[in-house]
Short mmCIF file of C-alpha atoms in Angstrom, two decimals:
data_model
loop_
_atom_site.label_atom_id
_atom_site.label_comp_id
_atom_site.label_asym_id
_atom_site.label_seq_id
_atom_site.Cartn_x
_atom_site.Cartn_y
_atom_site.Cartn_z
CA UNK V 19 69.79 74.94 126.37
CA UNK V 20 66.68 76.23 128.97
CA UNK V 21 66.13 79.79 128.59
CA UNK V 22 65.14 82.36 131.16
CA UNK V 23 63.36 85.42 130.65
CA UNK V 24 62.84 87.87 133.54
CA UNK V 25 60.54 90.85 133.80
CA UNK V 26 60.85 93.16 134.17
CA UNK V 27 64.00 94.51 133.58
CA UNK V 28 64.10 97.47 135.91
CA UNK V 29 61.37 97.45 139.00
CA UNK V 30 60.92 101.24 141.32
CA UNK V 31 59.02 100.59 144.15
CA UNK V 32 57.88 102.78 146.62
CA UNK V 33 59.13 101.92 150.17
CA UNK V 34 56.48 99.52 151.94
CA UNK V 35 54.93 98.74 148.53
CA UNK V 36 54.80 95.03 147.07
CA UNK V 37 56.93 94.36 144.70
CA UNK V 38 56.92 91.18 141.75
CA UNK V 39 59.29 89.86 139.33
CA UNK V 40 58.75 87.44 136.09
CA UNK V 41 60.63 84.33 135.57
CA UNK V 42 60.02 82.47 132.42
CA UNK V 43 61.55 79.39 131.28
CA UNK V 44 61.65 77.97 127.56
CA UNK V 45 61.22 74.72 128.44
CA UNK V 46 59.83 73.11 131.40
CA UNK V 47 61.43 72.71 134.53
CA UNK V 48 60.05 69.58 135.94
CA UNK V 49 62.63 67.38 136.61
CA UNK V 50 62.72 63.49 136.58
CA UNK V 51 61.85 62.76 140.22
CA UNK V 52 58.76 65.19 139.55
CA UNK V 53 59.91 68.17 142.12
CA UNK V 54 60.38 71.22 140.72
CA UNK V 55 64.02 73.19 140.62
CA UNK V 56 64.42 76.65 140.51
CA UNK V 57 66.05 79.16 142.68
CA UNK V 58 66.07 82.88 143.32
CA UNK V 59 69.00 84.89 143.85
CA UNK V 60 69.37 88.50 145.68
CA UNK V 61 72.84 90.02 144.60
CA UNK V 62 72.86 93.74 146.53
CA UNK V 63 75.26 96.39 144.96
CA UNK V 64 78.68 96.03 145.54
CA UNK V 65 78.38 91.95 147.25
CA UNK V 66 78.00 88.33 145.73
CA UNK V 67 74.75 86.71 145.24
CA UNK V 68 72.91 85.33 147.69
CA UNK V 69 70.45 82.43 147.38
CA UNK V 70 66.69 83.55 148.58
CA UNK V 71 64.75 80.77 147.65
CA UNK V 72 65.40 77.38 146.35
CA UNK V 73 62.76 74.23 145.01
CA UNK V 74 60.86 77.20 143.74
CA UNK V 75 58.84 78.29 147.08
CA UNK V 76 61.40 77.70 149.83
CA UNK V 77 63.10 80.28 151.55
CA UNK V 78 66.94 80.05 152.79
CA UNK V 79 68.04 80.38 156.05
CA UNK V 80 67.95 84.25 157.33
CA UNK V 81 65.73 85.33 154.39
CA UNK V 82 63.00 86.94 155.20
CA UNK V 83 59.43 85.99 155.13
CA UNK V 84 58.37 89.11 153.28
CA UNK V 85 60.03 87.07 149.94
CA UNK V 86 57.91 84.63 148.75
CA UNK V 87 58.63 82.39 145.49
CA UNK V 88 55.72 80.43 143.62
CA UNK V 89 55.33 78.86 139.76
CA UNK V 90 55.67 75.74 138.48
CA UNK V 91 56.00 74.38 134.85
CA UNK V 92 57.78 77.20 133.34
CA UNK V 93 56.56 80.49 135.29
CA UNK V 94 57.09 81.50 137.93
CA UNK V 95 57.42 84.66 140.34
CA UNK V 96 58.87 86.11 143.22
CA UNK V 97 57.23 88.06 145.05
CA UNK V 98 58.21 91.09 148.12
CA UNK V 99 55.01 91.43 150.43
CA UNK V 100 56.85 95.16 151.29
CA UNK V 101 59.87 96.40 150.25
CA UNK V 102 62.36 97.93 152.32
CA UNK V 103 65.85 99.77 151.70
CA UNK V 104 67.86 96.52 152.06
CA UNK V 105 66.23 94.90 149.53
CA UNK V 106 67.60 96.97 146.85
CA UNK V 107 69.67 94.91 144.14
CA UNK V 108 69.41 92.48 141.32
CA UNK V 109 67.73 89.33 141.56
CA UNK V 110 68.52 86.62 139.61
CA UNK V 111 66.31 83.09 138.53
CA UNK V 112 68.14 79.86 137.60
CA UNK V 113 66.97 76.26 136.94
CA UNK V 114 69.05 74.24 139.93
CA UNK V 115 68.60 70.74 137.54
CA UNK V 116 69.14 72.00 133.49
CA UNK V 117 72.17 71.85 131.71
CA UNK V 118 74.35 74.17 131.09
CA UNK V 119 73.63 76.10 134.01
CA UNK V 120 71.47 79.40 132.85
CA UNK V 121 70.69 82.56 134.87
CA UNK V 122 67.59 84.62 133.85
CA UNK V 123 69.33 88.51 132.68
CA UNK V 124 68.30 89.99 136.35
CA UNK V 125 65.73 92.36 137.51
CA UNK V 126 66.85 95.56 138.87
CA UNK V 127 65.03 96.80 142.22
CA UNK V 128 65.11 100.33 143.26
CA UNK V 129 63.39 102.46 145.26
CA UNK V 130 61.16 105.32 143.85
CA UNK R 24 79.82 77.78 158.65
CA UNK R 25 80.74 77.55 154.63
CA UNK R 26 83.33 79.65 153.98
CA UNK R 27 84.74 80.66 149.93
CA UNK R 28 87.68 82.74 149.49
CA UNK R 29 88.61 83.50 146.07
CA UNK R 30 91.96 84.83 144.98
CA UNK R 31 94.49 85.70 142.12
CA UNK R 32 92.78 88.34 140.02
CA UNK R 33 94.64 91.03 138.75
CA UNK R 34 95.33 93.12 135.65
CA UNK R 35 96.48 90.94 132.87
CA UNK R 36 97.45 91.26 129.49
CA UNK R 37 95.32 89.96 126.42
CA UNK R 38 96.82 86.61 125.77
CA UNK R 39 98.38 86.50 128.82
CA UNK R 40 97.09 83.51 131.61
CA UNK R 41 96.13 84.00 135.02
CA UNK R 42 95.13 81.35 137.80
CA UNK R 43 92.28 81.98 140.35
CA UNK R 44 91.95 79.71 143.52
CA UNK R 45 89.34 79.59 145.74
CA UNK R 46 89.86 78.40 149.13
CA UNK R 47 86.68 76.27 151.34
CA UNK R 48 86.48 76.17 154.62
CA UNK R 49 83.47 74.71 156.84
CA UNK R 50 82.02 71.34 154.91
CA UNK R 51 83.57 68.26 153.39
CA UNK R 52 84.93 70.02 150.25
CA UNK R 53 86.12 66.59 148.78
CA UNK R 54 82.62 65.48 148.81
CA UNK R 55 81.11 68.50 146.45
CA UNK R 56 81.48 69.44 143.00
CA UNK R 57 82.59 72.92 143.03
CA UNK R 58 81.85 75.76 140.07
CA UNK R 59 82.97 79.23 138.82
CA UNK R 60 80.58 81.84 137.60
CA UNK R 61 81.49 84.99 136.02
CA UNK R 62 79.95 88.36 136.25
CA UNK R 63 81.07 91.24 133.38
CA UNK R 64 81.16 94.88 134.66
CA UNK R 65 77.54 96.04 134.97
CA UNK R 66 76.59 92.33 133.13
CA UNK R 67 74.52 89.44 134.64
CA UNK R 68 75.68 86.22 136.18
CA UNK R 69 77.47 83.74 133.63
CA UNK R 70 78.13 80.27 134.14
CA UNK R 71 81.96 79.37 133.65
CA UNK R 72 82.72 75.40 134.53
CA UNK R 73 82.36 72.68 137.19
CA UNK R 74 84.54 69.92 138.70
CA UNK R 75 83.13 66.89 140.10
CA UNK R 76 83.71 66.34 144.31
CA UNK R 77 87.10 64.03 142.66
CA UNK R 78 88.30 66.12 139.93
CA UNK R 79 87.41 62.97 137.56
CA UNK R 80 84.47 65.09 135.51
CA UNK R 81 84.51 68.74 134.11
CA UNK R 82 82.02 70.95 131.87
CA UNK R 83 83.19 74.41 130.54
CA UNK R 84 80.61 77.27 128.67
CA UNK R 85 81.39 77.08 125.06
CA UNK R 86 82.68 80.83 125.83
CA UNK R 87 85.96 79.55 127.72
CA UNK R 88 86.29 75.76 126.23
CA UNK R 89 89.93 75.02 125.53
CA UNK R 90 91.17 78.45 127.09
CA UNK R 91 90.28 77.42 130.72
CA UNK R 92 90.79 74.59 133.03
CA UNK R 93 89.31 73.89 136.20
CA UNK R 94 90.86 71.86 139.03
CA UNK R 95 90.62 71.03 142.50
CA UNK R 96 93.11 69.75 145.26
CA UNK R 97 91.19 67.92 147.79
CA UNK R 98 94.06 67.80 150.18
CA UNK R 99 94.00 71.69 150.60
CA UNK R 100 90.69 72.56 149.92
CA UNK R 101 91.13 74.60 147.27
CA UNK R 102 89.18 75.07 143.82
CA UNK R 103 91.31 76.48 140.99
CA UNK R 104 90.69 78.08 137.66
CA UNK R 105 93.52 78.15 135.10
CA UNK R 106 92.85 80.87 132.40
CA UNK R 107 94.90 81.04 129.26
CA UNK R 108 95.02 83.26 126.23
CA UNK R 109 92.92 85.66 127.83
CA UNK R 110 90.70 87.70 126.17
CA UNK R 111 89.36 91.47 127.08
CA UNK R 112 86.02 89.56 127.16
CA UNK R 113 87.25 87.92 130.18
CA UNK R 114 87.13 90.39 132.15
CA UNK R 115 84.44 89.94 134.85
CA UNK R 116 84.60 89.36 138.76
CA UNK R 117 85.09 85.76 139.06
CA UNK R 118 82.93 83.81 141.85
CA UNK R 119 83.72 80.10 143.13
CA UNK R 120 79.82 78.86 144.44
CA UNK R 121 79.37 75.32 146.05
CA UNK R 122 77.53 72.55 143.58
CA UNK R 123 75.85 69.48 144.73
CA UNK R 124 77.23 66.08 145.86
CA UNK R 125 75.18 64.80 142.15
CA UNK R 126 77.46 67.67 139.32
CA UNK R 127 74.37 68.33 137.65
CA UNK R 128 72.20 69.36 140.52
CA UNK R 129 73.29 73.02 141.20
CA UNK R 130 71.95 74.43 144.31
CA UNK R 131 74.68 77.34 144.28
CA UNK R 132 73.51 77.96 148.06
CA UNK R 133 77.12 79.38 149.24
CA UNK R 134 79.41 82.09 146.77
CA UNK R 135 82.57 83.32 147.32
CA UNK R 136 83.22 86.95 147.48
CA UNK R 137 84.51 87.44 144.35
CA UNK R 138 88.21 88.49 142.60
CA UNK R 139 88.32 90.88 139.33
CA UNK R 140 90.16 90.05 136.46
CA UNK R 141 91.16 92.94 134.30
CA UNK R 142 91.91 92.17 130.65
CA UNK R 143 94.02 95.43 129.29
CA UNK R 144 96.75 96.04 127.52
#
């Protein structure tokens, strides 16, 4: 079974600051037709997650263009240009094409 | 607009069973394989099972093999889980999330909003 390792585990940032987060896989994540799977998820305190990103680099719908997602092989990152108050939760990394579906442990955000 | 609404958790016994549905609304439900994930109190996201769009294939984590079965009726749009001999480990919020039209693509773009299941004696 993939594993994913995020880091870090816990992330303050100061309002308006950038902020990034580690996603490391223990195999690669290439899949057969050559594309790349792996999505990011935003889970705020108290809701369910939401998707952010998805093929690595693609944002959802609504999501704003202050996230940004990049890697390929078996790192990669997501990145917050400048964080605001809503962005304060746990955020998530899982392969969309390895079996059995795996979620990274999280990465807390908080603000200073 | 994709629409999940989980129900049935509760306070339950160890031992005892409990079923969750989870109701779709807003996309051809008979045409997706549907999953549960799991989150423990203050834990990270687990994985639980999947159906296929037909009901005809169906993983499971090794943590809830042979204790839980997942089903689907087509004809009302609704995803169930059926958990048996329930353990204090179980207890998590449980979330249905949308698969793919292909079971092992998991895109898990839509989630429910969650039920608790509370394991106690």
């Amino acid at each position: 079974d993939v594993v994913m390792t995020q880091s870090p585990l816990s992330l303050p940032v100061t309002l308006g600051q950038p902020a990034s987060i580690s996603c490391r896989s223990s195999q690669s994540l290439v899949y057969s037709d050559g594309n790349t799977y792996l999505n990011w998820f935003q889970q705020r305190p108290g809701q369910s997650p939401r998707r952010l990103i998805y093929q690595v680099s693609n944002r959802d719908s609504g999501v704003p263009d202050r996230f940004s997602g990049s890697g390929s092989g078996t790192d990669f990152t997501l990145k917050i240009s400048r964080v605001e108050a809503e962005d304060v939760g746990v955020y998530y990394c899982m392969p969309a094409t390895h079996w059995p579906p795996t979620f990274g442990g999280g990465t807390k955000v908080e603000i200073k | 607009q994709v629409h999940l609404v989980e129900s049935g958790g509760g306070v339950v016994q160890p031992g005892r069973s409990l079923r969750l549905s989870c109701a779709a609304s807003g996309f051809s439900f008979s045409n997706y394989a549907m999953h549960w994930v799991r989150q423990a109190p203050g834990k990270g996201l687990e994985w639980v099972a999947v159906i296929s769009h037909d009901g005809s294939n169906k993983d499971y984590a090794d943590s809830v093999k042979g204790r839980f079965t997942i089903s689907r009726d087509n004809s009302k749009n609704t995803l169930y889980l059926q958990m048996n001999s329930l353990r204090t480990e179980d207890m998590a919020v449980y979330y249905c999330a949308l698969g793919s039209v292909v079971v092992t693509v998991i895109p898990f773009d839509y989630w429910g909003q969650g039920t608790l299941v509370t394991v106690s004696s």
